[in-house]
Amino acid sequence: MSADVTPALDIDALIADPSIRTIVCCGSGGVGKTTSAAAIAIRAAEAGRTVAVLTIDPAKRLAQAMGLTDLDNEPAPVEAVDTSRGGSLDAMMLDMKRTFDEVVMQHAAPEKAQQILANPFYQAVSSSFAGTQEYMAMERLGQLHAERKPGGWPRWDLIVVDTPPSRSALDFLDAPKRLGSFLDGRFIKLMMAPAKAGGRAYLKVLSVGMGSVTAVMSKILGGPMLRDAQTFVAALDTMFGGFRERAEQTYALLSDASTAFVVVATPERDALREASFFVDRLERERMPLAGLVVNRVQMTYVPSLSAARAQAAAQDALDLPGREDGWAPSDTIGLLHLHADLAELGQRHAAAIGRFTASHPDIPQVQVAAAAHDVNDIDELREIGNTLTGA
Amino acid sequence: MAGSAWDGVRLHVVTGKGGTGKTSVAAALATAYAATGKHVLIAEVEERQGISQVFDVPQLGTTETQVARGQRGGDVYGLAVDAKTALMEYLQMFYKLGMAGGLLERFGVVDFATTIAPGLRDVLLIGKVYEAVRRRPGRRGHRGERPYDVVVLDAPPTGRIGRFLGVNHEIAGLAKMGPVKSQADSITALLQSRQTAVHIVTLLEEMPVQETVDAARDLAALQLPVGAIIVNQEREPIVSAEARALVTGDAFDAGPLESDLRALDLRVGPTLVGGLVQAGQDLDERLRMQDRERKQLAALDRPTYHLPFLHEGLDAGGLRELAGALGRQMIAGAPHE
């Protein structure tokens, strides 16, 4: 069995290692990323670490499970954690627009900043651009690491971050680079050219075809929209340097040995395929991958009874004599069918995980059993933490 | 149930929380229509190649490719809509600017339009779907492209669906006039019409149901027509209510169960008996949750359809089973097996 050689992902060891300062939970949508992030954060806090958990778009009930009515951009203390070992937990949710506004205000001169914040193009980009959330999640992570408490020590020694529900789990890795290369690109120069009256240096390089490109753009976008875009780009010009620097810092932070990526999946084909892509990508980029968490795995309580045997027994049970009242043979049949279904599902899950393991034998993994209900309170989040760590 | 509620609908948009199986449901819906002899297009817009996986065909490109054959001459074509290709087609179709494509690409304009510019990407993606919905047999100017009776869109998940379909709202602050604005207006007119229905796929679990309720509210606020609620992976009460009451009761007497199992030549011990009872208790808890969540959904007052949980997965006839179940509930004249 491959399970014998696949290393176990040891979340407790990650938590106990003071050199680990960031844990990034990533994976496709609906695999329980946010819940895993919360469970890891609670466990770390109760093990004595000073933790912040940054969620992207948490379900209300997850916030409620941590005893908070609502999460927002500012870290709020989670009172329900056990602080007897000296740890603590603050939870927050990413406010994309606010984070973006702060970046602008930090990098641009005050009047320029106001100009940018008022631009309709900026307002749309800052609240809806598909990559903004990814970029700002990473930006916020940088901000949180930079926060200091009196005396100059970092305010948190561990930050657990959930990643946005992107169409691809990889988007947040690419966002900083994409924005960086966009800001460096010819497009910006193209947009800037009309704003810089007589910008001959640009024209020399780009004049071939530039006039026609601008004409086409004006035709497609319409004059006013093109002008707004030009104003936006011109306003951003002053902060290009800052943006690029930030993007590089973020990338460096993510590549650093103080970060641990935890890839989250469910034992379904799609989610595991996405996990494979992600794992491969992290390895290729030499990012610090801790391992794979597989949530909602169907475990069977009676491993020795196969689905086929249970079904055969249920068939035979049709001939059992009935009883006056109480438990009937049909009830036994029901339980046997139920077991057969679960065993079959469990087999399918094991096969899906097996396929992942076969192509990634060295990746540490841990499986979390499917629960019959959703997370309601902090005890259940603790329970998930226990299963995550095999405790 | 009268399936005729959807008779005039040509564009079925399928959304749902991540992990609820919206791609499988979209594929099942397309298959169900093809089974009634319809020409169906199923389109995806998130570069996930989900359709090719469900239908087990090679990866879809930017041309429409047959992915399944239906009955009575029906068929399913698949398309992975790509923003870049859509932009080029759009330029060619409306401006005869096919030649400008390379130039725009070289200057990064294509990148800008398809990734950075807010809302533009969505206008392009839905624009392609819009074009497919509006095709009519014999209409000129479409280079012999196939007309479809029904288009199924495997849309972005509930968290992004309002923003995705609300293209008009999204670009309103940017383009007050001009071609982008008029394209967005035409798309919005189709999306808000009776030709469109936005179906929401959910599981009977708290978070997916909460997202379903939120999405239904957001869609209504955008005047987008909420179609059906499609409950996926519903667990059956495979153990009777009486038996569940017994195993979850305080003083369950396992004697009769043990004697049944012994009579069936199974090795009776605490693992077997305890394990079966535990599974019965889990099922009871699961079914109670389903009942609670079903009530939440009922408050939405939308037609609600139910799809079974497939223990063996989507392979091995699973798609056909889902298509059969959906067809019987949703489509008048669908084959009854």
XYZ file of C-alpha atoms in Angstrom:
728
model
C 0.000 0.000 0.000
C 1.227 3.417 -0.890
C -0.140 4.699 2.417
C 2.718 2.907 4.150
C 5.373 4.998 2.476
C 3.580 8.332 2.133
C 4.884 10.623 4.863
C 2.312 12.083 7.253
C 1.793 15.836 7.249
C 2.571 16.912 10.798
C 0.621 20.105 11.469
C 1.641 20.096 15.130
C 5.296 20.159 14.137
C 4.617 23.142 11.879
C 2.830 24.912 14.686
C 5.574 24.124 17.169
C 8.319 25.408 14.891
C 8.905 29.072 15.815
C 10.714 29.698 12.528
C 7.424 29.126 10.680
C 5.747 32.530 10.567
C 3.241 32.125 7.737
C 0.949 29.244 6.863
C -0.882 29.594 3.539
C -3.917 27.365 2.961
C -4.709 26.975 -0.709
C -6.840 24.799 -2.949
C -9.876 24.998 -5.215
C -13.256 26.376 -4.089
C -15.447 24.479 -1.648
C -12.800 22.154 -0.220
C -12.877 23.572 3.306
C -9.842 25.867 3.051
C -11.196 28.526 5.372
C -12.281 25.980 7.957
C -8.866 24.301 7.838
C -7.176 27.696 8.245
C -9.348 28.506 11.270
C -8.746 25.089 12.834
C -4.963 25.387 12.393
C -4.977 28.942 13.782
C -6.931 27.926 16.894
C -4.668 24.962 17.537
C -1.554 27.141 17.137
C -2.943 29.784 19.492
C -3.779 27.171 22.103
C -0.263 25.751 21.751
C 1.057 29.160 22.828
C 1.628 31.071 19.601
C 0.518 34.620 18.947
C -1.607 34.071 15.876
C -3.575 36.075 13.352
C -5.854 34.365 10.845
C -6.678 36.244 7.652
C -9.714 34.863 5.867
C -10.841 35.982 2.448
C -14.542 35.391 2.299
C -15.600 33.456 5.366
C -19.075 32.069 5.791
C -20.925 33.889 8.540
C -21.218 30.742 10.575
C -17.474 30.229 10.622
C -17.094 33.676 12.153
C -19.851 32.782 14.586
C -18.154 29.482 15.409
C -15.165 31.534 16.565
C -17.494 33.656 18.697
C -17.403 36.719 16.440
C -20.546 38.159 14.920
C -18.738 39.513 11.922
C -15.221 39.738 10.655
C -13.747 42.814 9.073
C -10.474 44.317 7.960
C -9.267 44.923 11.514
C -8.034 41.990 13.603
C -10.516 41.092 16.374
C -9.492 38.944 19.319
C -11.074 35.494 19.470
C -11.925 35.301 23.161
C -12.958 31.675 23.071
C -9.432 30.322 22.629
C -7.621 28.886 25.601
C -4.771 31.291 26.344
C -3.305 29.350 29.267
C -0.128 28.621 27.311
C 0.411 32.285 26.579
C -0.923 32.309 23.034
C -3.687 34.344 21.442
C -5.715 34.527 18.282
C -6.928 37.487 16.237
C -9.204 36.956 13.255
C -10.009 39.218 10.346
C -11.410 39.277 6.870
C -9.799 40.867 3.833
C -11.305 44.180 2.781
C -9.987 44.404 -0.727
C -10.830 48.015 -1.502
C -9.571 49.367 1.775
C -6.298 47.533 1.443
C -5.843 48.862 -2.080
C -6.650 52.419 -0.944
C -4.012 52.138 1.749
C -1.430 51.035 -0.788
C -2.218 54.039 -2.946
C -2.050 56.458 -0.039
C 1.219 54.998 1.084
C 2.941 55.195 -2.270
C 1.588 58.340 -3.867
C 1.857 61.981 -2.849
C -1.328 63.163 -1.078
C -2.859 65.126 -3.956
C -1.932 62.412 -6.469
C -3.476 59.831 -4.157
C -6.758 61.742 -4.058
C -6.726 61.915 -7.833
C -6.285 58.167 -8.088
C -8.914 57.352 -5.477
C -11.455 59.502 -7.320
C -10.800 57.988 -10.742
C -13.690 55.782 -11.912
C -11.261 53.355 -13.438
C -9.456 52.950 -10.153
C -12.713 52.478 -8.281
C -13.683 49.657 -10.591
C -10.252 48.037 -10.540
C -9.946 48.235 -6.769
C -13.253 46.536 -6.103
C -13.689 44.139 -8.965
C -10.612 43.336 -11.019
C -10.340 39.570 -11.028
C -6.788 39.585 -9.717
C -7.169 42.376 -7.182
C -8.327 40.087 -4.414
C -5.314 37.849 -4.844
C -2.941 40.750 -4.940
C -4.482 42.458 -1.946
C -4.541 39.267 0.124
C -0.793 39.093 -0.294
C -0.448 42.823 0.342
C -2.426 42.502 3.575
C -0.249 39.591 4.622
C 2.784 41.845 4.226
C 1.090 44.578 6.272
C 0.264 42.180 9.089
C 3.823 40.944 9.261
C 5.017 44.537 9.458
C 2.815 45.375 12.467
C 4.758 45.902 15.654
C 3.797 45.976 19.274
C 5.447 48.324 21.771
C 9.096 47.406 22.034
C 9.410 46.690 18.339
C 8.522 43.020 18.374
C 6.195 41.712 15.678
C 2.597 41.829 16.825
C 2.051 38.211 15.690
C 4.525 35.383 15.428
C 2.325 33.304 13.139
C -0.101 34.380 10.435
C -2.425 31.820 8.918
C -3.852 32.954 5.612
C -6.654 31.579 3.543
C -6.494 32.176 -0.232
C -9.194 33.654 -2.465
C -11.656 31.378 -4.209
C -9.990 31.975 -7.563
C -10.964 30.239 -10.723
C -7.598 28.652 -10.377
C -5.873 28.082 -7.076
C -2.720 29.444 -8.651
C -4.005 32.937 -9.283
C -2.790 34.428 -6.052
C 0.751 33.308 -6.798
C 0.632 34.989 -10.162
C -1.183 38.160 -9.195
C 1.807 40.123 -7.882
C 3.913 39.189 -10.898
C 1.109 39.848 -13.320
C 0.476 43.289 -11.947
C 4.211 43.962 -11.899
C 4.720 42.975 -15.506
C 1.631 44.839 -16.566
C 2.903 47.996 -14.978
C 6.193 47.535 -16.772
C 4.662 46.726 -20.104
C 4.308 48.472 -23.389
C 0.645 48.999 -22.783
C 1.329 51.436 -20.012
C 3.748 53.283 -22.238
C 1.134 53.355 -24.914
C -1.417 54.787 -22.550
C 1.043 57.248 -21.133
C 2.176 58.598 -24.452
C -0.773 60.926 -25.126
C -0.647 62.168 -21.550
C 2.961 63.178 -21.945
C 2.571 65.726 -24.641
C 5.344 65.361 -27.164
C 6.796 62.365 -25.367
C 9.237 61.809 -28.153
C 11.338 59.223 -26.437
C 8.367 56.886 -26.313
C 7.238 57.695 -29.777
C 10.584 56.813 -31.202
C 10.415 53.337 -29.775
C 6.777 52.702 -30.239
C 5.628 54.793 -33.086
C 5.187 51.835 -35.431
C 1.546 51.005 -35.260
C 0.894 53.039 -32.160
C -1.425 55.454 -33.858
C -3.541 52.643 -35.213
C -3.640 50.870 -31.866
C -4.891 53.970 -30.143
C -7.460 54.420 -32.883
C -8.688 50.847 -32.476
C -8.891 51.214 -28.711
C -10.821 54.396 -28.999
C -13.218 52.665 -31.344
C -13.774 49.727 -28.990
C -13.743 51.448 -25.652
C -15.195 54.732 -26.740
C -13.407 58.023 -26.183
C -14.452 58.779 -22.574
C -13.521 55.346 -21.259
C -10.151 55.505 -22.952
C -9.521 58.913 -21.404
C -10.414 57.627 -17.916
C -8.070 54.720 -18.386
C -5.317 57.066 -19.506
C -5.799 59.328 -16.518
C -5.728 56.320 -14.221
C -2.523 54.983 -15.701
C -0.916 58.415 -15.648
C -1.818 58.817 -11.985
C -0.407 55.415 -11.175
C 2.828 56.283 -12.943
C 4.296 57.823 -9.827
C 3.817 54.691 -7.802
C 5.046 52.072 -10.241
C 8.264 51.638 -8.350
C 6.445 51.039 -5.084
C 4.114 48.525 -6.626
C 6.848 46.505 -8.218
C 8.923 46.507 -5.112
C 5.924 45.300 -3.123
C 5.173 42.547 -5.601
C 8.755 41.334 -5.349
C 8.713 41.475 -1.555
C 5.533 39.464 -1.433
C 6.941 36.847 -3.731
C 10.107 36.667 -1.635
C 8.052 36.296 1.534
C 6.103 33.422 0.018
C 9.294 31.674 -1.130
C 10.963 32.070 2.236
C 11.536 29.090 4.509
C 9.441 30.802 7.185
C 6.363 30.140 5.046
C 4.565 26.809 4.798
C 2.024 26.075 2.092
C -0.730 23.675 3.023
C -2.660 22.486 -0.018
C -6.263 21.584 0.786
C -8.439 19.236 -1.287
C -11.357 16.858 -1.057
C -11.075 13.275 -2.310
C -12.811 14.212 -5.555
C -11.190 14.067 -8.954
C -11.414 17.790 -9.703
C -10.166 18.998 -6.349
C -7.252 16.556 -6.354
C -6.317 17.465 -9.899
C -6.218 21.104 -8.876
C -4.117 20.081 -5.856
C -1.712 18.241 -8.185
C -1.257 21.306 -10.361
C -0.656 23.386 -7.288
C 1.823 21.022 -5.701
C 3.754 20.747 -8.966
C 3.827 24.484 -9.371
C 5.044 25.096 -5.819
C 7.804 22.554 -6.272
C 8.836 24.016 -9.595
C 9.104 27.463 -8.063
C 10.853 26.048 -4.995
C 8.132 27.316 -2.721
C 8.027 25.792 0.763
C 5.323 23.142 0.509
C 4.345 21.501 3.795
C 1.891 18.998 2.374
C -1.657 18.075 1.487
C -4.782 18.049 3.653
C -7.604 15.927 2.251
C -10.897 16.936 3.858
C -14.169 15.013 3.958
C -12.738 11.578 3.383
C -15.315 8.837 3.827
C -13.992 6.422 6.419
C -15.779 3.169 7.154
C -16.341 1.950 10.677
C -16.060 -1.689 9.606
C -13.086 -1.940 7.259
C -13.219 -5.751 7.251
C -16.680 -5.883 5.657
C -16.516 -5.173 1.931
C -19.307 -3.454 -0.003
C -19.914 -6.611 -2.034
C -20.119 -8.844 1.042
C -22.508 -6.414 2.766
C -24.733 -6.334 -0.299
C -24.770 -10.113 -0.564
C -25.670 -10.352 3.126
C -28.467 -7.807 2.645
C -29.809 -9.970 -0.172
C -29.748 -13.095 2.025
C -31.439 -11.195 4.835
C -34.633 -11.017 2.776
C -35.231 -14.613 3.900
C -34.825 -13.913 7.620
C -37.961 -14.461 9.723
C -39.722 -11.306 10.923
C -40.321 -10.193 14.520
C -43.441 -9.068 16.339
C -42.181 -5.523 16.930
C -39.025 -3.508 17.459
C -35.993 -4.183 15.283
C -36.939 -5.881 11.998
C -34.712 -7.759 9.522
C -35.511 -4.968 7.055
C -33.707 -2.621 9.453
C -30.670 -4.897 9.381
C -30.899 -4.809 5.598
C -30.994 -0.996 5.723
C -27.821 -0.834 7.818
C -26.055 -3.312 5.524
C -26.980 -1.287 2.440
C -25.865 1.879 4.184
C -22.538 0.281 5.004
C -22.161 -0.948 1.426
C -22.725 2.592 0.087
C -20.233 4.091 2.517
C -17.670 1.391 1.790
C -18.060 2.004 -1.922
C -17.680 5.748 -1.455
C -14.687 5.166 0.806
C -13.134 2.992 -1.878
C -13.652 5.667 -4.471
C -12.065 8.269 -2.194
C -9.123 5.972 -1.466
C -8.640 5.390 -5.193
C -8.698 9.132 -5.940
C -6.171 9.811 -3.177
C -4.153 6.841 -4.402
C -3.877 8.397 -7.838
C -2.546 11.591 -6.288
C -0.134 9.659 -4.102
C 1.144 7.596 -7.021
C 2.255 10.722 -8.840
C 3.364 12.566 -5.686
C 4.740 9.879 -3.354
C 6.907 12.283 -1.331
C 4.252 14.828 -0.493
C 3.219 14.526 3.154
C -0.512 14.207 3.552
C -3.187 13.962 6.189
C -6.802 12.917 5.800
C -9.756 14.361 7.681
C -12.845 12.186 7.979
C -16.166 13.394 6.600
C -18.425 14.745 9.340
C -22.186 14.359 9.379
C -22.753 18.070 9.980
C -21.232 21.533 9.598
C -19.010 23.392 12.044
C -21.062 25.099 14.762
C -18.702 26.162 17.512
C -15.106 26.397 18.569
C -15.140 22.888 20.025
C -15.876 21.503 16.608
C -13.058 23.578 15.118
C -10.801 22.132 17.847
C -12.041 18.684 16.900
C -11.026 19.334 13.287
C -7.637 20.447 14.591
C -7.390 17.128 16.429
C -8.167 15.107 13.321
C -5.755 17.210 11.281
C -2.978 16.280 13.642
C -4.048 12.729 14.352
C -4.489 13.638 18.014
C -44.297 18.422 -11.959
C -44.850 20.414 -15.114
C -41.477 20.828 -16.773
C -42.926 23.308 -19.199
C -41.846 26.151 -16.891
C -38.593 26.246 -18.845
C -39.979 25.807 -22.342
C -39.185 29.321 -23.512
C -35.745 29.337 -21.938
C -32.836 29.233 -24.362
C -30.029 30.106 -21.975
C -29.693 28.036 -18.785
C -27.066 29.536 -16.493
C -25.888 27.064 -13.842
C -24.139 28.376 -10.737
C -23.544 27.083 -7.194
C -21.016 27.165 -4.374
C -17.671 25.539 -5.161
C -17.839 21.811 -4.507
C -21.586 21.449 -5.056
C -21.093 19.824 -8.458
C -22.376 22.607 -10.686
C -20.357 21.397 -13.677
C -21.823 17.897 -13.353
C -25.317 19.356 -13.062
C -24.763 21.624 -16.084
C -23.555 18.592 -18.053
C -26.564 16.569 -16.874
C -28.936 19.345 -17.934
C -27.328 19.551 -21.383
C -27.555 15.759 -21.714
C -31.197 15.800 -20.613
C -32.099 18.309 -23.336
C -30.126 16.362 -25.949
C -32.159 13.296 -24.958
C -35.285 15.122 -26.165
C -33.751 15.722 -29.585
C -32.428 19.233 -28.946
C -29.196 20.717 -30.244
C -27.423 21.857 -27.115
C -24.289 23.893 -26.470
C -22.581 23.692 -23.087
C -20.073 26.466 -22.444
C -17.582 27.082 -19.664
C -15.855 30.383 -18.984
C -13.287 29.720 -16.274
C -10.584 27.821 -18.129
C -11.071 24.816 -15.890
C -11.697 22.225 -18.615
C -14.484 20.835 -16.444
C -16.716 19.928 -19.387
C -14.174 17.726 -21.123
C -13.633 15.877 -17.847
C -17.306 15.234 -17.211
C -17.913 14.028 -20.757
C -14.555 12.238 -20.844
C -13.422 13.789 -24.113
C -10.132 15.513 -25.045
C -9.684 19.074 -23.783
C -11.967 21.570 -25.420
C -10.541 24.306 -27.545
C -12.065 27.528 -28.711
C -14.103 25.877 -31.448
C -17.391 24.164 -30.702
C -16.880 20.414 -30.599
C -19.372 17.608 -30.210
C -19.021 16.024 -26.763
C -22.068 13.752 -26.707
C -24.835 12.423 -28.873
C -28.411 12.553 -27.652
C -31.513 10.697 -28.711
C -33.881 11.581 -31.539
C -31.118 13.454 -33.350
C -30.155 15.612 -30.399
C -26.552 16.378 -29.519
C -24.319 18.248 -27.111
C -21.525 20.499 -28.288
C -18.954 21.862 -25.878
C -17.025 25.128 -25.835
C -14.402 26.516 -23.495
C -14.874 30.248 -23.974
C -11.619 32.117 -23.960
C -11.591 35.866 -23.492
C -8.786 36.470 -25.940
C -10.434 34.529 -28.771
C -13.752 36.179 -27.968
C -12.111 39.600 -28.254
C -10.617 38.766 -31.646
C -13.922 37.418 -32.932
C -15.678 40.456 -31.627
C -13.263 42.780 -33.369
C -13.679 40.885 -36.609
C -17.437 40.647 -36.408
C -18.220 44.217 -35.514
C -15.319 46.197 -36.864
C -13.791 43.926 -39.476
C -10.588 44.440 -37.566
C -9.205 40.928 -37.629
C -5.894 42.292 -38.840
C -5.543 44.585 -35.870
C -5.438 41.593 -33.499
C -1.733 40.961 -33.782
C -0.968 44.605 -33.306
C -3.155 44.866 -30.208
C -1.532 41.754 -28.826
C 1.917 43.202 -29.347
C 1.060 46.335 -27.422
C -0.408 44.458 -24.494
C -3.887 45.739 -25.255
C -5.251 42.208 -25.404
C -3.803 41.423 -21.993
C -5.247 44.601 -20.644
C -8.710 43.950 -22.051
C -8.839 40.308 -20.987
C -7.265 40.421 -17.540
C -6.931 43.888 -16.103
C -9.772 46.032 -17.370
C -12.650 45.619 -14.936
C -15.756 44.062 -16.364
C -14.416 43.887 -19.912
C -13.378 40.287 -19.523
C -16.873 39.335 -18.403
C -18.473 41.300 -21.233
C -16.292 39.332 -23.652
C -17.010 35.940 -22.067
C -20.770 36.385 -21.818
C -20.712 38.122 -25.177
C -19.611 34.876 -26.796
C -22.422 32.965 -25.059
C -24.854 35.698 -26.070
C -23.794 35.306 -29.679
C -24.376 31.530 -29.519
C -27.834 31.988 -27.991
C -28.850 34.478 -30.671
C -27.809 32.379 -33.630
C -30.693 31.338 -35.816
C -30.751 28.903 -38.677
C -29.992 30.677 -41.898
C -29.043 33.957 -40.296
C -26.233 35.492 -42.257
C -22.899 36.679 -41.097
C -22.130 33.798 -38.763
C -19.858 31.866 -41.052
C -22.004 28.781 -41.017
C -21.915 28.367 -37.232
C -24.362 25.958 -35.691
C -27.605 27.270 -34.302
C -28.604 25.768 -30.926
C -31.991 25.151 -29.346
C -30.585 25.409 -25.844
C -27.369 26.850 -24.408
C -26.195 25.741 -20.959
C -23.598 27.946 -19.289
C -21.411 26.414 -16.591
C -21.054 29.765 -14.851
C -18.720 31.026 -12.109
C -19.628 29.998 -8.529
C -22.251 31.777 -6.413
C -19.671 34.046 -4.802
C -18.961 35.704 -8.144
C -22.140 35.119 -10.138
C -23.751 38.492 -9.468
C -20.653 40.349 -10.547
C -20.238 38.104 -13.578
C -23.795 38.420 -14.880
C -24.179 42.012 -13.773
C -21.883 43.207 -16.546
C -23.936 46.257 -17.106
C -23.785 47.334 -13.515
C -20.093 46.544 -13.459
C -19.072 48.752 -16.342
C -21.699 51.425 -15.728
C -19.262 53.707 -13.979
C -16.727 53.339 -16.755
C -18.440 53.257 -20.088
C -21.422 55.580 -20.203
C -21.687 55.278 -23.943
C -19.850 53.694 -26.819
C -19.615 50.165 -28.183
C -18.734 48.407 -24.913
C -21.756 49.955 -23.279
C -24.130 48.962 -26.068
C -22.787 45.407 -26.138
C -23.293 45.195 -22.365
C -26.814 46.553 -22.778
C -27.746 43.880 -25.327
C -26.315 41.154 -23.113
C -28.202 42.451 -20.106
C -31.448 42.556 -22.089
C -31.047 38.861 -22.897
C -30.045 37.925 -19.347
C -33.040 39.736 -17.863
C -35.476 38.266 -20.381
C -37.649 35.161 -20.156
C -35.177 33.420 -22.424
C -32.738 33.139 -19.528
C -32.916 31.212 -16.242
C -30.189 31.174 -13.605
C -30.280 27.852 -11.745
C -28.497 27.481 -8.430
C -26.980 24.132 -7.477
C -26.688 23.391 -3.779
C -26.112 20.619 -1.289
C -28.392 20.236 1.724
C -25.675 21.610 3.981
C -25.604 24.892 5.850
C -22.921 26.818 3.981
C -24.045 25.949 0.433
C -27.666 26.716 1.341
C -26.661 30.043 2.883
C -24.787 30.927 -0.320
C -27.802 29.864 -2.360
C -30.063 32.174 -0.398
C -27.542 35.028 -0.727
C -27.080 34.438 -4.458
C -30.850 34.344 -5.073
C -31.146 37.706 -3.324
C -28.218 39.227 -5.267
C -29.587 37.989 -8.591
C -33.035 39.346 -7.849
C -31.501 42.718 -6.982
C -29.878 42.749 -10.414
C -33.238 41.825 -11.979
C -31.775 38.566 -13.184
C -34.259 35.697 -13.356
C -33.590 33.078 -10.668
C -34.572 29.749 -12.194
C -34.626 26.496 -10.265
C -32.865 25.387 -7.132
C -31.158 22.094 -7.901
C -30.331 20.046 -4.831
C -27.397 17.792 -5.601
C -26.093 14.755 -3.721
C -29.186 14.286 -1.608
C -28.849 11.316 0.748
C -31.671 8.776 0.744
C -33.328 7.563 3.942
C -31.890 4.136 3.228
C -32.534 3.163 6.870
C -36.161 3.623 7.985
C -37.168 6.385 10.372
C -38.225 3.752 12.956
C -34.851 2.036 12.822
C -33.044 5.375 13.059
C -35.117 6.267 16.103
C -34.042 2.969 17.683
C -30.290 3.330 17.009
C -30.233 6.927 18.180
C -32.331 6.138 21.268
C -30.923 5.935 24.790
C -31.317 2.223 25.337
C -30.755 0.565 21.989
C -30.942 -3.192 22.303
C -28.519 -4.561 19.715
C -29.637 -8.148 20.387
C -31.960 -8.568 17.392
C -29.437 -6.900 15.051
C -26.710 -9.234 16.313
C -28.878 -12.272 15.824
C -29.718 -11.195 12.246
C -26.050 -10.695 11.474
C -25.142 -14.053 12.977
C -27.830 -15.721 10.870
C -26.152 -14.131 7.807
C -22.821 -15.753 8.700
C -21.111 -12.449 9.413
C -18.423 -12.338 12.067
C -20.317 -10.617 14.849
C -18.267 -8.510 17.212
C -18.210 -5.016 18.669
C -16.579 -3.554 15.522
C -19.296 -4.835 13.210
C -22.267 -4.084 15.440
C -20.905 -0.798 16.779
C -19.841 0.285 13.277
C -23.211 -0.388 11.681
C -25.030 1.383 14.521
C -22.674 4.361 14.311
C -23.265 4.610 10.557
C -27.015 4.592 11.246
C -26.619 7.411 13.776
C -24.518 9.452 11.333
C -27.179 8.977 8.663
C -29.853 10.174 11.067
C -27.866 13.316 11.849
C -27.286 13.914 8.142
C -30.986 13.492 7.303
C -32.007 15.886 10.070
C -29.634 18.467 8.636
C -31.131 17.879 5.184
C -34.634 18.491 6.578
C -33.543 21.747 8.199
C -31.843 22.998 5.056
C -34.732 21.945 2.838
C -36.946 24.282 4.876
C -34.530 27.158 4.272
C -34.679 26.508 0.551
C -38.472 26.254 0.569
C -38.575 29.870 1.730
C -37.062 30.891 -1.603
C -40.229 29.699 -3.291
C -38.525 28.500 -6.459
C -39.055 25.216 -8.316
C -36.719 22.772 -6.582
C -35.303 19.586 -8.094
C -33.476 16.761 -6.427
C -30.502 14.710 -7.575
C -29.270 11.611 -5.782
C -25.860 11.123 -4.223
C -23.778 8.877 -6.479
C -21.650 6.674 -4.268
C -19.836 5.319 -7.275
C -19.036 8.786 -8.605
C -19.872 10.381 -11.917
C -18.220 7.657 -13.957
C -20.036 4.535 -14.990
C -23.364 5.923 -16.029
C -23.556 8.513 -13.272
C -23.989 11.379 -15.724
C -26.794 9.506 -17.466
C -28.491 8.884 -14.124
C -28.342 12.578 -13.235
C -29.545 13.578 -16.697
C -32.459 11.150 -16.413
C -33.455 12.480 -13.002
C -33.173 16.103 -14.107
C -35.020 15.480 -17.380
C -37.942 13.808 -15.621
C -38.277 16.715 -13.194
C -37.490 19.652 -15.446
C -38.265 18.941 -19.070
C -41.692 18.157 -20.469
C -41.509 15.188 -22.817
C -38.191 13.906 -21.478
C -37.820 10.133 -21.802
C -38.992 8.162 -18.762
C -36.823 5.195 -18.073
